mmCIF file of C-alpha atoms in Angstrom:
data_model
loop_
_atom_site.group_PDB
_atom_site.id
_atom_site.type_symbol
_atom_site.label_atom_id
_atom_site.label_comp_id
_atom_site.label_asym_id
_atom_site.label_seq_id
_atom_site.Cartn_x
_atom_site.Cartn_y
_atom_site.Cartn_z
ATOM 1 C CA UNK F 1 -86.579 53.766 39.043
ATOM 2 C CA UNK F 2 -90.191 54.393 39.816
ATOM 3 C CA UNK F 3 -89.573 54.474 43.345
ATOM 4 C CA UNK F 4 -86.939 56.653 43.106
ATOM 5 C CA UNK F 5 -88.419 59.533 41.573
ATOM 6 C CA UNK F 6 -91.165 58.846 44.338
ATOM 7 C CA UNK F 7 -88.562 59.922 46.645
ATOM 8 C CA UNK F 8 -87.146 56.567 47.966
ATOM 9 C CA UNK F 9 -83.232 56.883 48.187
ATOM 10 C CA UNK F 10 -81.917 54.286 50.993
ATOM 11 C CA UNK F 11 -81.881 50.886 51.096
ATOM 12 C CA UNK F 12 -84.074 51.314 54.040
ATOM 13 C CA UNK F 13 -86.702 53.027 52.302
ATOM 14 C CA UNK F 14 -87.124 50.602 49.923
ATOM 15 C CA UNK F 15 -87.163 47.872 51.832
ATOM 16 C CA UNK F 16 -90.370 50.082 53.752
ATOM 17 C CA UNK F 17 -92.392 50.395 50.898
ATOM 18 C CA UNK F 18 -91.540 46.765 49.512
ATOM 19 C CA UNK F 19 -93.322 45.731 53.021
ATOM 20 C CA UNK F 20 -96.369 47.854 52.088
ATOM 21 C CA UNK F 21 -96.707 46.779 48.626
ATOM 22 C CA UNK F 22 -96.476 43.172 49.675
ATOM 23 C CA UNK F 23 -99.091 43.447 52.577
ATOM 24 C CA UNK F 24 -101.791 45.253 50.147
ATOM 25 C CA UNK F 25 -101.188 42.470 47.490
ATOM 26 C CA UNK F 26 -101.714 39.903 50.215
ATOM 27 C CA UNK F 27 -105.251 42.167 51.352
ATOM 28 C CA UNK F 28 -106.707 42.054 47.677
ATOM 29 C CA UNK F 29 -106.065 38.300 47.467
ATOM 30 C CA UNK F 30 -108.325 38.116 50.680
ATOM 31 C CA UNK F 31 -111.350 40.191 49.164
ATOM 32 C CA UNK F 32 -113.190 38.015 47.100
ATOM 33 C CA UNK F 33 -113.031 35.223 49.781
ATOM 34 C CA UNK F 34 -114.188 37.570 52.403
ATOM 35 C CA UNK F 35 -116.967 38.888 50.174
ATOM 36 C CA UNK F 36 -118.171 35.395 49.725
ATOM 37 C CA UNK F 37 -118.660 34.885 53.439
ATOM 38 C CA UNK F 38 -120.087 37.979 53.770
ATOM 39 C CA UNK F 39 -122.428 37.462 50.859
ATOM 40 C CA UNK F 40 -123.184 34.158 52.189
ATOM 41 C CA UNK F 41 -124.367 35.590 55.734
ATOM 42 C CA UNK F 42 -126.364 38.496 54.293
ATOM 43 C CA UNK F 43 -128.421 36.489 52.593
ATOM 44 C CA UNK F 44 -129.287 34.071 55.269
ATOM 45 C CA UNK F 45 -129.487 36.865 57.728
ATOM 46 C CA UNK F 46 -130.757 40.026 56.201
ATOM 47 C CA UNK F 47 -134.392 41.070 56.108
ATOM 48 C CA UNK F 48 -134.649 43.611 53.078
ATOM 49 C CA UNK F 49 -137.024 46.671 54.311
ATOM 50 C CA UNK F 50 -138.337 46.947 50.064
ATOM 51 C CA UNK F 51 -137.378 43.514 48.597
ATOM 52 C CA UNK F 52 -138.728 44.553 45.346
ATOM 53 C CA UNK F 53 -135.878 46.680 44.642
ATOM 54 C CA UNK F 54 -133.601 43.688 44.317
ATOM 55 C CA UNK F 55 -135.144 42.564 40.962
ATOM 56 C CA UNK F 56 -135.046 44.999 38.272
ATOM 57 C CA UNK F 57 -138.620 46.109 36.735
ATOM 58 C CA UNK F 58 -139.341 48.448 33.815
ATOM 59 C CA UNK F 59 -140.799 50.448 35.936
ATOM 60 C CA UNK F 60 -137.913 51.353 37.621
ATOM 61 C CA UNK F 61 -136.558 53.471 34.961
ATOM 62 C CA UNK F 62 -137.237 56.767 33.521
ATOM 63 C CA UNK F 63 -139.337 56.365 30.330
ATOM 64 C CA UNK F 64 -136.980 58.644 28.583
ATOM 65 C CA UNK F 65 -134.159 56.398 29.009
ATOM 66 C CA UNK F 66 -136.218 53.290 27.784
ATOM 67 C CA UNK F 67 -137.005 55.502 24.458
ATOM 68 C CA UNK F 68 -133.452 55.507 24.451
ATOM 69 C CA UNK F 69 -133.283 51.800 24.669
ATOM 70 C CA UNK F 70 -135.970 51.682 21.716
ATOM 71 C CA UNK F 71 -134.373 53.931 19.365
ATOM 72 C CA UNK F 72 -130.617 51.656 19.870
ATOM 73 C CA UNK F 73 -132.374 48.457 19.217
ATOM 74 C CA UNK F 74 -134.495 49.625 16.134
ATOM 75 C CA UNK F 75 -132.959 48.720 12.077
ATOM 76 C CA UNK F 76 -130.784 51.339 11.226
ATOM 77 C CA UNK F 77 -130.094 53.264 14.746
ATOM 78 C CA UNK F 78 -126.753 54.869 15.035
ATOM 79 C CA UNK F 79 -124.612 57.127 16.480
ATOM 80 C CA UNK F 80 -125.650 60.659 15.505
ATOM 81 C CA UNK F 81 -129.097 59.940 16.249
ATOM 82 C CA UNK F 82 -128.409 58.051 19.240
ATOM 83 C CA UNK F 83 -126.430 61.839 20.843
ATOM 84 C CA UNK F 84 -130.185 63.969 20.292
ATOM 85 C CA UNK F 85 -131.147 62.052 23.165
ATOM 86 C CA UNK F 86 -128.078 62.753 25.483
ATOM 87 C CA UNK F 87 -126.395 65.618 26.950
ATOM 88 C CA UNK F 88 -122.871 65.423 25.992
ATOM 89 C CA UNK F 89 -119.840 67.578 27.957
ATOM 90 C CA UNK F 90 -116.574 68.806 25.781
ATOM 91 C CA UNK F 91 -114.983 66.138 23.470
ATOM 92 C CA UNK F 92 -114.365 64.041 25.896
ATOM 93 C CA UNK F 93 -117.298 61.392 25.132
ATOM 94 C CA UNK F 94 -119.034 62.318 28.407
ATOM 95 C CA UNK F 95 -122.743 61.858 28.280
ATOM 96 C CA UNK F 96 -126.025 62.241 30.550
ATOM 97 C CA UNK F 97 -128.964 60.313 30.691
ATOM 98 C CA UNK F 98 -131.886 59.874 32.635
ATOM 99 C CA UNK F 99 -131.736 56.412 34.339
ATOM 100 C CA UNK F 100 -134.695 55.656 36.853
ATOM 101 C CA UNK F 101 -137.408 57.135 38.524
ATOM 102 C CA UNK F 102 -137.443 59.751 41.201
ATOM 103 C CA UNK F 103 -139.564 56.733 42.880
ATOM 104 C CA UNK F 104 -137.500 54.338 42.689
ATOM 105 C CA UNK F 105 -134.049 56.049 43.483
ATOM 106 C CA UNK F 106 -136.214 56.956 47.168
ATOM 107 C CA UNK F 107 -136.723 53.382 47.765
ATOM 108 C CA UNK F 108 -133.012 52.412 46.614
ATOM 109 C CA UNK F 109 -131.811 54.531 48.643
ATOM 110 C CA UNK F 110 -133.924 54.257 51.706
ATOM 111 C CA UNK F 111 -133.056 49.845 51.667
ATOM 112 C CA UNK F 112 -129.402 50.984 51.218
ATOM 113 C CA UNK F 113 -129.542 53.116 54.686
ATOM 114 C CA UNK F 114 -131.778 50.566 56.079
ATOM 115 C CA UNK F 115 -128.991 47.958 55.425
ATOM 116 C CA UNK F 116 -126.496 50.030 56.713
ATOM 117 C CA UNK F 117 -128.309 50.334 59.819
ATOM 118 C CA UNK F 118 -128.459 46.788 60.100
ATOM 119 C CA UNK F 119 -125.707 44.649 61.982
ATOM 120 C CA UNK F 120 -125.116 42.546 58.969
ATOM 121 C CA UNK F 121 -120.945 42.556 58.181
ATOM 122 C CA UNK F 122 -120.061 45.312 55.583
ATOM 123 C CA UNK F 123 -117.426 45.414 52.605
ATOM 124 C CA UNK F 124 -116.653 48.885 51.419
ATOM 125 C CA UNK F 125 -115.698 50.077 47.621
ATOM 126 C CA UNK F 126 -112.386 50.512 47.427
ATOM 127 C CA UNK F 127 -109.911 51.985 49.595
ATOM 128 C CA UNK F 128 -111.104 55.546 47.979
ATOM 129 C CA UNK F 129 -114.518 55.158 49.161
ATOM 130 C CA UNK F 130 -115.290 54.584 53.406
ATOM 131 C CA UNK F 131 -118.837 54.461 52.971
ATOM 132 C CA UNK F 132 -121.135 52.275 51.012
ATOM 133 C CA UNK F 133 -122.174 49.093 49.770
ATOM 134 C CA UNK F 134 -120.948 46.559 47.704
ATOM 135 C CA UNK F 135 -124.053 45.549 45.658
ATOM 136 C CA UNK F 136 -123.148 41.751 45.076
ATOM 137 C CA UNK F 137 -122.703 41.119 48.422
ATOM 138 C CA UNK F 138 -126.425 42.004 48.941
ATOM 139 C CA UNK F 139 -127.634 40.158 45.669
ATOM 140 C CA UNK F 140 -128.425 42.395 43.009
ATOM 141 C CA UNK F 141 -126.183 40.722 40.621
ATOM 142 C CA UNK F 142 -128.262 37.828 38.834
ATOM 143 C CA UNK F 143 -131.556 39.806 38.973
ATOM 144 C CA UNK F 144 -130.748 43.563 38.874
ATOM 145 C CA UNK F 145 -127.468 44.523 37.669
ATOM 146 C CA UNK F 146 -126.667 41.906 34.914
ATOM 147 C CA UNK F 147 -130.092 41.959 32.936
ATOM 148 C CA UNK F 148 -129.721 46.386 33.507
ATOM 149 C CA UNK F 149 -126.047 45.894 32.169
ATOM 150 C CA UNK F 150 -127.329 43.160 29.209
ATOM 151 C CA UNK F 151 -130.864 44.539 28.138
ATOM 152 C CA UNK F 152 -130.556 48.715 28.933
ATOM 153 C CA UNK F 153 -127.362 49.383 28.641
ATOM 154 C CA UNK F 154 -125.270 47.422 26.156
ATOM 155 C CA UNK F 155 -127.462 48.757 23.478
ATOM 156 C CA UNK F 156 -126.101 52.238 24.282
ATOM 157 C CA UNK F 157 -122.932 51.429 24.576
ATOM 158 C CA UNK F 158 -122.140 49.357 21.646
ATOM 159 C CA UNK F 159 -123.216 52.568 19.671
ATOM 160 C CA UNK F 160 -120.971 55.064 22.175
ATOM 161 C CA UNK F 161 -118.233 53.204 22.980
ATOM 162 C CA UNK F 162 -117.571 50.451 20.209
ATOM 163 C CA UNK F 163 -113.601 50.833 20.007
ATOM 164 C CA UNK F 164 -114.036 49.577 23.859
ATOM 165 C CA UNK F 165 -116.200 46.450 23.699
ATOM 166 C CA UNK F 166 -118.895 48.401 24.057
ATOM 167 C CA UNK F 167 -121.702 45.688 22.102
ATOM 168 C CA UNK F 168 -120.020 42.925 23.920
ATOM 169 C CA UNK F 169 -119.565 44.277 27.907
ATOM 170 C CA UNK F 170 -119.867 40.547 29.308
ATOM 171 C CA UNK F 171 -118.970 41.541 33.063
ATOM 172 C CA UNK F 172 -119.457 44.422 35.818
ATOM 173 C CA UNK F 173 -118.481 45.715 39.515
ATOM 174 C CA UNK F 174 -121.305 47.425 40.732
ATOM 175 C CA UNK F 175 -121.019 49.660 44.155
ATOM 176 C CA UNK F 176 -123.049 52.282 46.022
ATOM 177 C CA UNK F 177 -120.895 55.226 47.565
ATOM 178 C CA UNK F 178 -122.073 57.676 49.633
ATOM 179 C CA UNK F 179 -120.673 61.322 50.667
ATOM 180 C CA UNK F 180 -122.069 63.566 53.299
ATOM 181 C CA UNK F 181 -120.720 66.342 55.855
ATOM 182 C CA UNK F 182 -119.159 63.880 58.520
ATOM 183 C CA UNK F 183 -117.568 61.021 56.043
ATOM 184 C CA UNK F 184 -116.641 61.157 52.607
ATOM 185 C CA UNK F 185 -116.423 64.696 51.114
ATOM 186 C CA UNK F 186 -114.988 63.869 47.968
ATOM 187 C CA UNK F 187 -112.780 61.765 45.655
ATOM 188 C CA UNK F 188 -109.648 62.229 44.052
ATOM 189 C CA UNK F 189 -108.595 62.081 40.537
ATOM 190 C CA UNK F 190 -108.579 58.413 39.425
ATOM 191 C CA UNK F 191 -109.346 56.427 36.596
ATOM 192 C CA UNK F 192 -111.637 52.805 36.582
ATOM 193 C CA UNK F 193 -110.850 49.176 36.345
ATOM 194 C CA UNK F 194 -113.426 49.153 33.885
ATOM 195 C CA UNK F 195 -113.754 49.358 30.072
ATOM 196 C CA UNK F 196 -117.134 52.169 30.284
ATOM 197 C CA UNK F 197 -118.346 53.481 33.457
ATOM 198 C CA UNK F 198 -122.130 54.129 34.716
ATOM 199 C CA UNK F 199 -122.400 56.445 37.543
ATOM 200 C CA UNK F 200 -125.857 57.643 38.775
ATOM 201 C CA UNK F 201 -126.771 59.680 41.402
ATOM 202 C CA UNK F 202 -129.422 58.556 43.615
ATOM 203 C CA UNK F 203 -130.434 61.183 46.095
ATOM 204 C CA UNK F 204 -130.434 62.597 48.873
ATOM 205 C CA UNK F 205 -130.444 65.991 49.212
ATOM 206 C CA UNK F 206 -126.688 67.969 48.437
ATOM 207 C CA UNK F 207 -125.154 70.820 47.100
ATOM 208 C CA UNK F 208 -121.949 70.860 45.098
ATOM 209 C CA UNK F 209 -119.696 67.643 44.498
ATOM 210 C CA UNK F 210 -119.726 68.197 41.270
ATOM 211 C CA UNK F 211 -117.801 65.654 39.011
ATOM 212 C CA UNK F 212 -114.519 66.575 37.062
ATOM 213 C CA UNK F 213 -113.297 65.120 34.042
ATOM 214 C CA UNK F 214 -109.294 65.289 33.086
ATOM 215 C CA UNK F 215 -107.083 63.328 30.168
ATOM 216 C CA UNK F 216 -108.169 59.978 28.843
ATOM 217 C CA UNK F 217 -105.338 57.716 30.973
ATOM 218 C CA UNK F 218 -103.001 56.702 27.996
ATOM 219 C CA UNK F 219 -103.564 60.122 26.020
ATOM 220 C CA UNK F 220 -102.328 62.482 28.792
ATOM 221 C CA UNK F 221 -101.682 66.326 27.927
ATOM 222 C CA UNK F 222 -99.196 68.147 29.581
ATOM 223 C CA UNK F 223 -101.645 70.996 31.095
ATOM 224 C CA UNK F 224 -104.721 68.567 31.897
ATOM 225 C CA UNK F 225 -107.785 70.661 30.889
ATOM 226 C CA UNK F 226 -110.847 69.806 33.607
ATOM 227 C CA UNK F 227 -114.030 69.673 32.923
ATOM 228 C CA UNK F 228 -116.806 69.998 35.721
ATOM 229 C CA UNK F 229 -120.169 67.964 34.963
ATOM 230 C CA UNK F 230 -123.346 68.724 37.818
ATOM 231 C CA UNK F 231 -124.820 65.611 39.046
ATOM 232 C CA UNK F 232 -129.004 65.589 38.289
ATOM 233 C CA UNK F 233 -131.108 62.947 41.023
ATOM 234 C CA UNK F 234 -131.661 60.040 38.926
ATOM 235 C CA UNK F 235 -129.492 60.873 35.562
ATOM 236 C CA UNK F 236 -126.662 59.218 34.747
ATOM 237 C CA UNK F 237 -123.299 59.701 33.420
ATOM 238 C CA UNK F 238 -121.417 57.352 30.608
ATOM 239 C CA UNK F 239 -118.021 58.013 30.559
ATOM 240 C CA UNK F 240 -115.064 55.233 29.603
ATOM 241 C CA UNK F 241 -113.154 54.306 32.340
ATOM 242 C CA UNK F 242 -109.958 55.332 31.463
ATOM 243 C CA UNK F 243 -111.099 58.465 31.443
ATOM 244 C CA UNK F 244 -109.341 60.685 34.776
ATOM 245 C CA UNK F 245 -111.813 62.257 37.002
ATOM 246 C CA UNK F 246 -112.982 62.579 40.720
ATOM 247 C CA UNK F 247 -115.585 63.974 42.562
ATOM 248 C CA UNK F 248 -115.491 67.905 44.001
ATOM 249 C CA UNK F 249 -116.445 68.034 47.880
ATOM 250 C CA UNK F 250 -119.831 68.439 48.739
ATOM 251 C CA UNK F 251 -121.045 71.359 50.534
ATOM 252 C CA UNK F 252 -124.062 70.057 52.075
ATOM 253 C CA UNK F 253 -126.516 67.601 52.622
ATOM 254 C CA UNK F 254 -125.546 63.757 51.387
ATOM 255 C CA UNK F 255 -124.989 61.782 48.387
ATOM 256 C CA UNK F 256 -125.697 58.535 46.674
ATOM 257 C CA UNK F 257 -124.433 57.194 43.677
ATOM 258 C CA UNK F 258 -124.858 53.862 42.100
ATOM 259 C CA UNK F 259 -121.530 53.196 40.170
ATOM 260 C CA UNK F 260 -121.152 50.335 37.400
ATOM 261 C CA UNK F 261 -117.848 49.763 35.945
ATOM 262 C CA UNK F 262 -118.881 47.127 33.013
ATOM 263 C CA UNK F 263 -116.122 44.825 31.617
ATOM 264 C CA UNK F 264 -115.311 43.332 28.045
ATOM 265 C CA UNK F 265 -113.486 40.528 28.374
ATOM 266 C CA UNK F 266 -112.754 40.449 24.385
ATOM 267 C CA UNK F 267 -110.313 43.615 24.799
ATOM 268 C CA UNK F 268 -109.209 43.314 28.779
ATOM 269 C CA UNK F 269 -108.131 39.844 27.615
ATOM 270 C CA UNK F 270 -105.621 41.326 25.333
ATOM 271 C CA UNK F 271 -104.486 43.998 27.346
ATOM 272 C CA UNK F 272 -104.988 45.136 31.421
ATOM 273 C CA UNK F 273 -106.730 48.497 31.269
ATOM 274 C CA UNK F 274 -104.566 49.129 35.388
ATOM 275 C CA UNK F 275 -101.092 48.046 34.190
ATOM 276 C CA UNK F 276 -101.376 47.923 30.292
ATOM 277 C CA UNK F 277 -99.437 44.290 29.782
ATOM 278 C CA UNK F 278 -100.790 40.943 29.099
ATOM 279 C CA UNK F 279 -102.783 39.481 32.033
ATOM 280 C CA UNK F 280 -101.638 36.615 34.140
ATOM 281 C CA UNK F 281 -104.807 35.344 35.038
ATOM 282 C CA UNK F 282 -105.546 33.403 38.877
ATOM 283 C CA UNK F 283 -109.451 31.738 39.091
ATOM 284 C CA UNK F 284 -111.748 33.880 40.924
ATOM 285 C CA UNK F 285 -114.973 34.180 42.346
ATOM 286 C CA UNK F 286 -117.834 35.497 40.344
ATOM 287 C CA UNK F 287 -116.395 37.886 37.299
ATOM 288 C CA UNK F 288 -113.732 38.562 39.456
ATOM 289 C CA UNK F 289 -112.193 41.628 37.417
ATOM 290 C CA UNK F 290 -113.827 40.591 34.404
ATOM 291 C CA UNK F 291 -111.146 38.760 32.612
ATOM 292 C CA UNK F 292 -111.744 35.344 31.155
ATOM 293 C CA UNK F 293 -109.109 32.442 30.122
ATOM 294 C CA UNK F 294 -108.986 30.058 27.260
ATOM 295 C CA UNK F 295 -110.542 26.397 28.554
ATOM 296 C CA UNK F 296 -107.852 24.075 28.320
ATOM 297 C CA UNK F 297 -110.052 21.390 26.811
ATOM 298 C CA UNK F 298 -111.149 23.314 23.962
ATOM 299 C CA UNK F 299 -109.927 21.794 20.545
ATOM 300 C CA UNK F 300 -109.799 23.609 17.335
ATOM 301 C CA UNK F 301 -112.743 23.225 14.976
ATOM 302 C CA UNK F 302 -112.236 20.731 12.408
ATOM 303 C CA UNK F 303 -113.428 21.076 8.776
ATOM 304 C CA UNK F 304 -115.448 17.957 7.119
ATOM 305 C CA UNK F 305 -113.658 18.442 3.698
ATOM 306 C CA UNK F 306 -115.517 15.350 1.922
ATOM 307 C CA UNK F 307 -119.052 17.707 2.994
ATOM 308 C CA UNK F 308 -117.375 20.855 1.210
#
């Protein structure tokens, strides 16, 4: 039925895009073992140009958004005073922050085009995004992205976003994309394999590509109402990832943006955010898509009554 109001009428037709579908499910169950072997000869054969970008530092990030950090891990810190320190867009729990430094987004940004000079093998976003870097695959998992995701952010989000997992994110995909004149202009309306998205942009210099903001995906209205969001150099923007959006094309210059699409396993478990049904779960490499199963060998707790 799907494919039918998608056009397909003959038997020949179907059969067509039965081929395609199977051929992209075999591709994504190549990924994470072709990551791994590019991972594997990165880091045996890539010279970083600022290796102290690979481990996160306080310094790194904007004092502003460490006061934030402050104020959602003091007694008593909740919502309504967590949103006087954030720019928030419409009702559609949109909000900016500053991130990092104007210092440190330079140097980010300047290993990331230093890397992709570099002959090292290269695995892109998604099939959305030609042009960037898939930040595992260089590293920054263990010492950048997981204690940013654990230490910064979860505090924030477990106040924004509780309904989502937001105090108990255990998991992320974290990517750089990059638009400019001569590659990627833009992005289409999609929404993220993620439970709350982090998307900052980095530099360099642009105009335009603003960000637009449509339905939440299981709350659709029948006239989506859009709403446009500027990107600031070194701010951020929470959003959940169900949320539709894309990215307007940019008129000149080039872009950077660091995206983080952080994971709860406690509610993906019950229910896939992509296809909304139970998940069937394969082993994976890494968080894979940030779903975790029940060990096998794990035995229910027993109660010593004769202690009671």
């Amino acid at each position: 039925q799907a494919l039918r109001e998608r056009g397909c009428r003959s038997e020949e037709q179907f059969r067509e895009v039965l081929r395609e579908i199977e051929a992209e499910v075999q591709r994504r169950k190549q990924l994470i073992h072709q990551s791994v072997e590019r991972r594997a000869i990165i880091s045996k054969c890539y010279k970083p140009k600022h290796p102290e970008v690979y481990t996160l530092q306080d310094s790194f990030l904007a004092p502003e958004f460490l006061e934030i950090v402050r104020f959602c891990t003091s007694p008593g810190a909740d919502l309504q005073g967590l949103l006087r320190y954030l720019e928030s867009f419409s009702d559609k729990r949109i909000y900016r922050l500053p991130v990092f430094t104007e210092e440190f987004c330079q140097a980010f940004v300047d290993e990331l085009e230093n890397f992709e000079q570099s002959d090292m093998p290269k695995g892109r976003p998604n099939t959305m995004n030609n042009y960037g870097v898939l930040l595992n695959e260089l590293g920054m998992d263990e010492r950048f992205l997981t204690p940013l995701r654990e230490r910064f952010l979860r505090p924030i989000t477990a106040l924004l976003y509780p309904e989502l997992g937001g105090a108990c994110l255990d998991s992320h995909r974290a990517f750089v994309v990059k638009y400019s004149l001569h590659e990627d202009l833009d992005l289409s309306s999609h929404y993220d394999n993620a439970e709350v998205t982090l998307n900052v942009s980095l530099g360099k210099e642009f105009t335009e590509g603003n960000l637009y903001f449509g339905d939440f995906s299981q709350d659709p209205s029948p006239v989506p109402q859009y709403t446009e969001v500027e990107h600031v150099r070194a701010r951020g923007l929470l959003h959940r990832g169900g949320q539709i959006h894309g990215a307007l094309p940019i008129a000149s210059g080039e872009r950077w943006n660091l995206i983080v699409w952080m994971r709860a396993s406690a509610v993906r478990n019950q229910l896939c955010p992509m296809c909304n049904r139970k998940p069937e779960l394969v082993a994976a490499e890494g968080f894979g898509d940030g779903f975790t199963g029940a060990l096998a060998q794990e035995e229910p707790q027993t109660v010593n009554l004769c202690a009671l």
